[in-house]
Amino acid sequence: MQRIALIANHSKPQVYGVARDLMAWLERRGVEPLVPAGTAEGIGCPERGIGAEGLARADCVLSLGGDGTLLQAARLVAKMGIPILGVNLGHLGFLTEIELNELFPSLERLLRGDFRIEDRMMLSACLERDGRKTSFTALNDVVITKGAFSRMLRLEVYVDEAYLDTYPADGLIVSSPTGSTAYSLSAGGPLVSPELQVMIITPICPHTLYARPLVVRGDREIRVRVHAPGAEVMLTVDGQQGVHLDDGDEVLTSRAETPARLIRLQGRSFYSLVREKLREGGNRHSLEEPGDGE
């Protein structure tokens, strides 16, 4: 590891102090820290800032924040094949690998090469409107949803060229296995082990008794045509990027060509992580360990 990039959540009050300490620690060990312009300005050394193209020089990326920061980092560097180590400065931290108090011992392991890489399937989304195409990449999910005061949508769904159904609903989620623990879970979707190559279709508040989440193979393409004349409709990607949709727009979602590469230092399984993190998130009584009951 010769160059390590820092991608930080600037809304975290401690992030600039952590970034300064981290830069000094790396430089003492002969590692060049690469700092995006916004973070460099926040820590008082704007001359050190790099643009997005400078990230391509990194051997790995440290995301300083929470899951949202890691999602942002994945969209920035996945196509470059750069691995990401998530440092949790937030609360739940389902995707991040280490807590702040583990940072420097974990970095010692990283520099020794004592880690493994876990590939996570990403999603490629394309908005088609009047012959024009706009592309997005997501690690968690691609979501179509109505506005606060809009009427119910009608969402016509195809898997490849096979017609699935037209859902009367508040929206629809197409998630990756990684995203199965996010919005899709809240909407009643299944938990899916992250090494699987699948996509999950989850209707949001469908106005029908038979609509259920559906898991499809990762090599399929999911096409959703929006029927919502006069309604406010949004397309959101990982809950961070969004555009308005018009009646008749189509959103095509498929597996992205390159996965996100996450650095793993811990020996925790996905199943223990689900139990521990979802319990922290408020489901303490529904996810008890064997023997926890009174």
mmCIF file of C-alpha atoms in Angstrom:
data_model
loop_
_atom_site.group_PDB
_atom_site.id
_atom_site.type_symbol
_atom_site.label_atom_id
_atom_site.label_comp_id
_atom_site.label_asym_id
_atom_site.label_seq_id
_atom_site.Cartn_x
_atom_site.Cartn_y
_atom_site.Cartn_z
ATOM 1 C CA MET A 1 0.000 0.000 0.000
ATOM 2 C CA GLN A 2 1.787 3.106 -1.251
ATOM 3 C CA ARG A 3 -1.164 5.506 -1.598
ATOM 4 C CA ILE A 4 -4.381 5.539 0.441
ATOM 5 C CA ALA A 5 -7.278 7.855 -0.384
ATOM 6 C CA LEU A 6 -9.643 9.318 2.215
ATOM 7 C CA ILE A 7 -13.335 9.836 1.443
ATOM 8 C CA ALA A 8 -15.050 11.555 4.357
ATOM 9 C CA ASN A 9 -18.528 12.528 5.493
ATOM 10 C CA HIS A 10 -18.130 16.245 6.138
ATOM 11 C CA SER A 11 -21.240 16.356 8.329
ATOM 12 C CA LYS A 12 -19.521 14.298 11.047
ATOM 13 C CA PRO A 13 -18.055 16.765 13.583
ATOM 14 C CA GLN A 14 -14.979 14.655 14.314
ATOM 15 C CA VAL A 15 -14.088 13.788 10.732
ATOM 16 C CA TYR A 16 -11.530 16.559 10.110
ATOM 17 C CA GLY A 17 -9.586 15.740 13.266
ATOM 18 C CA VAL A 18 -9.589 12.063 12.326
ATOM 19 C CA ALA A 19 -8.419 12.916 8.798
ATOM 20 C CA ARG A 20 -5.543 15.080 10.098
ATOM 21 C CA ASP A 21 -4.368 12.364 12.486
ATOM 22 C CA LEU A 22 -4.708 9.766 9.767
ATOM 23 C CA MET A 23 -2.677 11.751 7.248
ATOM 24 C CA ALA A 24 0.145 12.242 9.752
ATOM 25 C CA TRP A 25 0.082 8.551 10.722
ATOM 26 C CA LEU A 26 0.271 7.424 7.087
ATOM 27 C CA GLU A 27 3.075 9.829 6.191
ATOM 28 C CA ARG A 28 5.186 8.592 9.126
ATOM 29 C CA ARG A 29 4.971 5.135 7.551
ATOM 30 C CA GLY A 30 5.868 6.268 4.067
ATOM 31 C CA VAL A 31 2.321 6.053 2.703
ATOM 32 C CA GLU A 32 0.992 8.946 0.619
ATOM 33 C CA PRO A 33 -2.491 10.100 1.692
ATOM 34 C CA LEU A 34 -4.719 11.233 -1.176
ATOM 35 C CA VAL A 35 -7.302 13.752 0.010
ATOM 36 C CA PRO A 36 -10.238 15.071 -2.062
ATOM 37 C CA ALA A 37 -10.445 18.845 -2.322
ATOM 38 C CA GLY A 38 -13.387 19.275 0.073
ATOM 39 C CA THR A 39 -11.712 17.310 2.853
ATOM 40 C CA ALA A 40 -8.348 19.027 2.288
ATOM 41 C CA GLU A 41 -10.001 22.422 2.631
ATOM 42 C CA GLY A 42 -11.795 21.341 5.807
ATOM 43 C CA ILE A 43 -8.560 20.306 7.506
ATOM 44 C CA GLY A 44 -6.817 23.525 6.530
ATOM 45 C CA CYS A 45 -4.553 22.379 3.699
ATOM 46 C CA PRO A 46 -6.422 23.070 0.453
ATOM 47 C CA GLU A 47 -3.194 22.748 -1.533
ATOM 48 C CA ARG A 48 -3.252 18.987 -0.811
ATOM 49 C CA GLY A 49 -6.648 18.475 -2.436
ATOM 50 C CA ILE A 50 -7.131 16.218 -5.459
ATOM 51 C CA GLY A 51 -9.958 15.871 -7.966
ATOM 52 C CA ALA A 52 -11.985 12.731 -8.618
ATOM 53 C CA GLU A 53 -9.496 11.648 -11.292
ATOM 54 C CA GLY A 54 -6.739 11.599 -8.660
ATOM 55 C CA LEU A 55 -8.478 8.748 -6.845
ATOM 56 C CA ALA A 56 -7.363 6.402 -9.624
ATOM 57 C CA ARG A 57 -3.835 6.503 -8.143
ATOM 58 C CA ALA A 58 -4.986 4.999 -4.831
ATOM 59 C CA ASP A 59 -4.191 1.454 -3.749
ATOM 60 C CA CYS A 60 -7.197 1.557 -1.449
ATOM 61 C CA VAL A 61 -9.794 3.967 -0.085
ATOM 62 C CA LEU A 62 -10.719 4.641 3.525
ATOM 63 C CA SER A 63 -14.318 5.805 3.873
ATOM 64 C CA LEU A 64 -14.712 7.874 7.043
ATOM 65 C CA GLY A 65 -18.350 8.147 8.094
ATOM 66 C CA GLY A 66 -21.054 5.530 7.979
ATOM 67 C CA ASP A 67 -22.745 3.294 5.463
ATOM 68 C CA GLY A 68 -23.746 6.272 3.320
ATOM 69 C CA THR A 69 -20.124 7.341 2.959
ATOM 70 C CA LEU A 70 -19.141 3.838 1.920
ATOM 71 C CA LEU A 71 -21.946 3.766 -0.665
ATOM 72 C CA GLN A 72 -20.629 7.037 -2.091
ATOM 73 C CA ALA A 73 -17.083 5.672 -2.173
ATOM 74 C CA ALA A 74 -18.226 2.511 -3.952
ATOM 75 C CA ARG A 75 -19.924 4.492 -6.705
ATOM 76 C CA LEU A 76 -16.754 6.576 -7.146
ATOM 77 C CA VAL A 77 -14.097 3.856 -7.290
ATOM 78 C CA ALA A 78 -15.706 0.478 -8.047
ATOM 79 C CA LYS A 79 -15.037 0.847 -11.784
ATOM 80 C CA MET A 80 -11.367 1.441 -10.963
ATOM 81 C CA GLY A 81 -11.152 -1.830 -8.997
ATOM 82 C CA ILE A 82 -9.949 -0.003 -5.874
ATOM 83 C CA PRO A 83 -10.813 -1.750 -2.570
ATOM 84 C CA ILE A 84 -12.550 0.153 0.233
ATOM 85 C CA LEU A 85 -12.128 -0.058 4.006
ATOM 86 C CA GLY A 86 -15.128 1.406 5.807
ATOM 87 C CA VAL A 87 -14.499 3.223 9.109
ATOM 88 C CA ASN A 88 -17.669 3.786 11.118
ATOM 89 C CA LEU A 89 -18.092 7.243 12.636
ATOM 90 C CA GLY A 90 -21.874 6.885 12.811
ATOM 91 C CA HIS A 91 -24.352 4.636 14.559
ATOM 92 C CA LEU A 92 -25.386 1.395 12.853
ATOM 93 C CA GLY A 93 -22.522 0.863 10.409
ATOM 94 C CA PHE A 94 -23.819 -2.250 8.681
ATOM 95 C CA LEU A 95 -21.397 -2.067 5.746
ATOM 96 C CA THR A 96 -18.403 -0.477 7.454
ATOM 97 C CA GLU A 97 -15.732 -2.830 8.741
ATOM 98 C CA ILE A 98 -14.135 -1.129 11.755
ATOM 99 C CA GLU A 99 -14.999 1.340 14.507
ATOM 100 C CA LEU A 100 -12.999 4.495 15.120
ATOM 101 C CA ASN A 101 -11.252 3.040 18.181
ATOM 102 C CA GLU A 102 -9.950 0.192 15.986
ATOM 103 C CA LEU A 103 -8.574 2.471 13.265
ATOM 104 C CA PHE A 104 -4.808 2.457 13.764
ATOM 105 C CA PRO A 105 -4.368 -1.218 14.794
ATOM 106 C CA SER A 106 -6.484 -2.121 11.766
ATOM 107 C CA LEU A 107 -4.333 0.026 9.491
ATOM 108 C CA GLU A 108 -1.222 -1.759 10.745
ATOM 109 C CA ARG A 109 -2.822 -5.014 9.575
ATOM 110 C CA LEU A 110 -3.774 -3.410 6.278
ATOM 111 C CA LEU A 111 -0.190 -2.312 5.595
ATOM 112 C CA ARG A 112 1.046 -5.825 6.450
ATOM 113 C CA GLY A 113 -1.355 -7.299 3.903
ATOM 114 C CA ASP A 114 -3.338 -9.097 6.606
ATOM 115 C CA PHE A 115 -6.787 -8.722 5.070
ATOM 116 C CA ARG A 116 -9.109 -10.231 2.493
ATOM 117 C CA ILE A 117 -11.223 -8.723 -0.274
ATOM 118 C CA GLU A 118 -14.951 -9.346 -0.480
ATOM 119 C CA ASP A 119 -16.618 -8.582 -3.802
ATOM 120 C CA ARG A 120 -20.136 -7.143 -3.669
ATOM 121 C CA MET A 121 -22.393 -7.092 -6.715
ATOM 122 C CA MET A 122 -23.347 -3.614 -7.869
ATOM 123 C CA LEU A 123 -26.300 -2.460 -9.954
ATOM 124 C CA SER A 124 -26.331 -0.525 -13.203
ATOM 125 C CA ALA A 125 -29.457 1.565 -13.836
ATOM 126 C CA CYS A 126 -30.472 3.359 -17.012
ATOM 127 C CA LEU A 127 -33.278 5.904 -17.288
ATOM 128 C CA GLU A 128 -34.755 5.986 -20.794
ATOM 129 C CA ARG A 129 -36.855 8.992 -21.820
ATOM 130 C CA ASP A 130 -37.744 9.990 -25.374
ATOM 131 C CA GLY A 131 -34.709 8.212 -26.787
ATOM 132 C CA ARG A 132 -32.299 9.739 -24.249
ATOM 133 C CA LYS A 133 -30.454 7.632 -21.682
ATOM 134 C CA THR A 134 -29.051 8.557 -18.267
ATOM 135 C CA SER A 135 -26.935 5.994 -16.408
ATOM 136 C CA PHE A 136 -26.363 5.395 -12.689
ATOM 137 C CA THR A 137 -24.496 2.890 -10.531
ATOM 138 C CA ALA A 138 -25.645 1.626 -7.131
ATOM 139 C CA LEU A 139 -24.340 -0.680 -4.439
ATOM 140 C CA ASN A 140 -27.591 -0.919 -2.451
ATOM 141 C CA ASP A 141 -30.649 -0.173 -4.540
ATOM 142 C CA VAL A 142 -32.485 1.583 -7.327
ATOM 143 C CA VAL A 143 -35.834 2.958 -6.118
ATOM 144 C CA ILE A 144 -38.876 4.406 -7.871
ATOM 145 C CA THR A 145 -41.230 6.164 -5.477
ATOM 146 C CA LYS A 146 -44.085 8.630 -5.489
ATOM 147 C CA GLY A 147 -44.013 12.090 -3.945
ATOM 148 C CA ALA A 148 -45.610 12.901 -0.601
ATOM 149 C CA PHE A 149 -48.929 14.082 -2.063
ATOM 150 C CA SER A 150 -49.034 12.043 -5.270
ATOM 151 C CA ARG A 151 -51.534 9.362 -6.072
ATOM 152 C CA MET A 152 -50.588 5.698 -6.248
ATOM 153 C CA LEU A 153 -48.339 4.707 -9.149
ATOM 154 C CA ARG A 154 -48.821 1.944 -11.686
ATOM 155 C CA LEU A 155 -45.490 0.266 -12.351
ATOM 156 C CA GLU A 156 -45.276 -2.141 -15.286
ATOM 157 C CA VAL A 157 -42.456 -4.619 -14.642
ATOM 158 C CA TYR A 158 -40.596 -6.947 -17.017
ATOM 159 C CA VAL A 159 -37.786 -9.421 -16.312
ATOM 160 C CA ASP A 160 -35.799 -9.527 -19.540
ATOM 161 C CA GLU A 161 -38.640 -9.520 -22.077
ATOM 162 C CA ALA A 162 -41.082 -11.479 -19.891
ATOM 163 C CA TYR A 163 -43.935 -9.430 -18.454
ATOM 164 C CA LEU A 164 -44.113 -9.847 -14.668
ATOM 165 C CA ASP A 165 -46.960 -7.609 -13.487
ATOM 166 C CA THR A 166 -48.234 -4.057 -13.192
ATOM 167 C CA TYR A 167 -48.103 -3.055 -9.544
ATOM 168 C CA PRO A 168 -50.437 -0.430 -8.078
ATOM 169 C CA ALA A 169 -48.071 0.788 -5.366
ATOM 170 C CA ASP A 170 -46.265 3.700 -3.760
ATOM 171 C CA GLY A 171 -43.091 2.568 -5.481
ATOM 172 C CA LEU A 172 -40.716 -0.270 -6.266
ATOM 173 C CA ILE A 173 -37.221 -1.219 -5.077
ATOM 174 C CA VAL A 174 -34.671 -3.173 -7.083
ATOM 175 C CA SER A 175 -31.894 -4.090 -4.686
ATOM 176 C CA SER A 176 -28.639 -6.002 -4.709
ATOM 177 C CA PRO A 177 -27.899 -8.620 -2.036
ATOM 178 C CA THR A 178 -26.020 -5.884 -0.149
ATOM 179 C CA GLY A 179 -29.107 -3.670 -0.356
ATOM 180 C CA SER A 180 -31.334 -6.429 1.000
ATOM 181 C CA THR A 181 -30.559 -5.172 4.520
ATOM 182 C CA ALA A 182 -31.550 -1.584 3.647
ATOM 183 C CA TYR A 183 -34.783 -0.084 2.235
ATOM 184 C CA SER A 184 -35.908 -3.418 0.777
ATOM 185 C CA LEU A 185 -35.878 -4.982 4.238
ATOM 186 C CA SER A 186 -38.054 -2.172 5.603
ATOM 187 C CA ALA A 187 -40.526 -2.770 2.754
ATOM 188 C CA GLY A 188 -40.827 -6.482 3.571
ATOM 189 C CA GLY A 189 -38.104 -7.866 1.317
ATOM 190 C CA PRO A 190 -35.940 -10.874 2.243
ATOM 191 C CA LEU A 191 -32.460 -10.842 3.695
ATOM 192 C CA VAL A 192 -30.082 -12.200 1.053
ATOM 193 C CA SER A 193 -26.553 -13.456 1.649
ATOM 194 C CA PRO A 194 -24.174 -10.950 0.000
ATOM 195 C CA GLU A 195 -22.142 -13.450 -2.022
ATOM 196 C CA LEU A 196 -25.162 -14.357 -4.160
ATOM 197 C CA GLN A 197 -25.558 -12.893 -7.643
ATOM 198 C CA VAL A 198 -29.238 -11.944 -7.578
ATOM 199 C CA MET A 199 -31.544 -8.927 -7.626
ATOM 200 C CA ILE A 200 -34.567 -8.413 -5.388
ATOM 201 C CA ILE A 201 -37.766 -6.762 -6.643
ATOM 202 C CA THR A 202 -39.734 -5.334 -3.703
ATOM 203 C CA PRO A 203 -42.986 -3.371 -4.172
ATOM 204 C CA ILE A 204 -43.509 -0.487 -1.724
ATOM 205 C CA CYS A 205 -46.966 -0.519 -0.102
ATOM 206 C CA PRO A 206 -48.648 -2.397 -2.988
ATOM 207 C CA HIS A 207 -52.422 -2.030 -3.158
ATOM 208 C CA THR A 208 -52.969 -5.727 -3.776
ATOM 209 C CA LEU A 209 -52.848 -8.820 -1.594
ATOM 210 C CA TYR A 210 -50.813 -11.003 -3.946
ATOM 211 C CA ALA A 211 -47.804 -8.725 -4.550
ATOM 212 C CA ARG A 212 -44.720 -10.193 -2.912
ATOM 213 C CA PRO A 213 -40.983 -9.560 -3.213
ATOM 214 C CA LEU A 214 -39.280 -11.569 -5.942
ATOM 215 C CA VAL A 215 -35.652 -12.694 -6.239
ATOM 216 C CA VAL A 216 -34.262 -13.046 -9.775
ATOM 217 C CA ARG A 217 -30.911 -14.116 -11.171
ATOM 218 C CA GLY A 218 -28.232 -11.480 -11.428
ATOM 219 C CA ASP A 219 -27.795 -11.898 -15.177
ATOM 220 C CA ARG A 220 -31.350 -10.692 -15.853
ATOM 221 C CA GLU A 221 -32.510 -7.185 -16.724
ATOM 222 C CA ILE A 222 -35.415 -5.612 -14.839
ATOM 223 C CA ARG A 223 -37.399 -3.018 -16.768
ATOM 224 C CA VAL A 224 -39.970 -0.792 -15.074
ATOM 225 C CA ARG A 225 -42.295 1.475 -17.041
ATOM 226 C CA VAL A 226 -43.877 4.288 -15.032
ATOM 227 C CA HIS A 227 -47.592 5.040 -15.436
ATOM 228 C CA ALA A 228 -48.284 8.162 -13.382
ATOM 229 C CA PRO A 229 -49.765 11.032 -15.409
ATOM 230 C CA GLY A 230 -49.472 14.290 -13.501
ATOM 231 C CA ALA A 231 -47.856 12.651 -10.454
ATOM 232 C CA GLU A 232 -44.589 13.500 -8.744
ATOM 233 C CA VAL A 233 -42.279 10.483 -9.129
ATOM 234 C CA MET A 234 -38.620 10.112 -8.159
ATOM 235 C CA LEU A 235 -35.837 7.743 -9.103
ATOM 236 C CA THR A 236 -33.250 7.464 -6.324
ATOM 237 C CA VAL A 237 -29.965 5.560 -6.298
ATOM 238 C CA ASP A 238 -28.577 4.371 -2.954
ATOM 239 C CA GLY A 239 -30.776 7.049 -1.354
ATOM 240 C CA GLN A 240 -28.215 9.667 -2.432
ATOM 241 C CA GLN A 241 -28.728 10.519 -6.100
ATOM 242 C CA GLY A 242 -32.162 11.360 -7.452
ATOM 243 C CA VAL A 243 -33.995 12.538 -10.562
ATOM 244 C CA HIS A 244 -37.649 13.211 -11.331
ATOM 245 C CA LEU A 245 -39.481 10.715 -13.526
ATOM 246 C CA ASP A 246 -42.172 11.457 -16.082
ATOM 247 C CA ASP A 247 -45.141 9.378 -17.157
ATOM 248 C CA GLY A 248 -43.908 6.771 -19.642
ATOM 249 C CA ASP A 249 -40.281 6.775 -18.469
ATOM 250 C CA GLU A 250 -38.545 3.416 -18.273
ATOM 251 C CA VAL A 251 -35.881 2.386 -15.759
ATOM 252 C CA LEU A 252 -33.699 -0.608 -16.643
ATOM 253 C CA THR A 253 -31.640 -2.248 -13.896
ATOM 254 C CA SER A 254 -29.033 -4.973 -14.328
ATOM 255 C CA ARG A 255 -25.843 -6.231 -12.727
ATOM 256 C CA ALA A 256 -22.964 -3.784 -13.091
ATOM 257 C CA GLU A 257 -19.849 -4.945 -14.920
ATOM 258 C CA THR A 258 -17.586 -4.438 -11.902
ATOM 259 C CA PRO A 259 -18.269 -5.229 -8.231
ATOM 260 C CA ALA A 260 -17.469 -3.140 -5.194
ATOM 261 C CA ARG A 261 -14.380 -4.528 -3.456
ATOM 262 C CA LEU A 262 -14.637 -4.307 0.333
ATOM 263 C CA ILE A 263 -11.653 -4.868 2.620
ATOM 264 C CA ARG A 264 -12.388 -7.321 5.422
ATOM 265 C CA LEU A 265 -10.268 -7.606 8.568
ATOM 266 C CA GLN A 266 -12.768 -9.203 10.931
ATOM 267 C CA GLY A 267 -13.819 -12.829 11.059
ATOM 268 C CA ARG A 268 -17.515 -12.066 11.500
ATOM 269 C CA SER A 269 -20.021 -13.898 9.342
ATOM 270 C CA PHE A 270 -22.880 -12.160 7.541
ATOM 271 C CA TYR A 271 -25.291 -13.974 9.845
ATOM 272 C CA SER A 272 -23.742 -12.737 13.083
ATOM 273 C CA LEU A 273 -23.576 -9.256 11.551
ATOM 274 C CA VAL A 274 -27.297 -9.371 10.747
ATOM 275 C CA ARG A 275 -28.099 -10.373 14.302
ATOM 276 C CA GLU A 276 -25.817 -7.814 15.946
ATOM 277 C CA LYS A 277 -26.431 -4.805 13.715
ATOM 278 C CA LEU A 278 -30.173 -5.184 13.235
ATOM 279 C CA ARG A 279 -30.508 -5.610 16.960
ATOM 280 C CA GLU A 280 -28.630 -2.327 17.427
ATOM 281 C CA GLY A 281 -30.993 -0.781 14.910
ATOM 282 C CA GLY A 282 -33.983 -1.356 17.161
ATOM 283 C CA ASN A 283 -35.003 -4.979 16.692
ATOM 284 C CA ARG A 284 -33.592 -6.132 19.988
ATOM 285 C CA HIS A 285 -36.512 -8.357 20.881
ATOM 286 C CA SER A 286 -37.170 -9.896 17.470
ATOM 287 C CA LEU A 287 -33.624 -11.133 16.868
ATOM 288 C CA GLU A 288 -32.650 -12.783 20.129
ATOM 289 C CA GLU A 289 -29.834 -15.256 20.356
ATOM 290 C CA PRO A 290 -30.725 -18.812 21.409
ATOM 291 C CA GLY A 291 -31.122 -18.822 25.162
ATOM 292 C CA ASP A 292 -31.839 -15.096 25.396
ATOM 293 C CA GLY A 293 -35.539 -15.591 26.064
ATOM 294 C CA GLU A 294 -36.868 -15.415 29.585
#
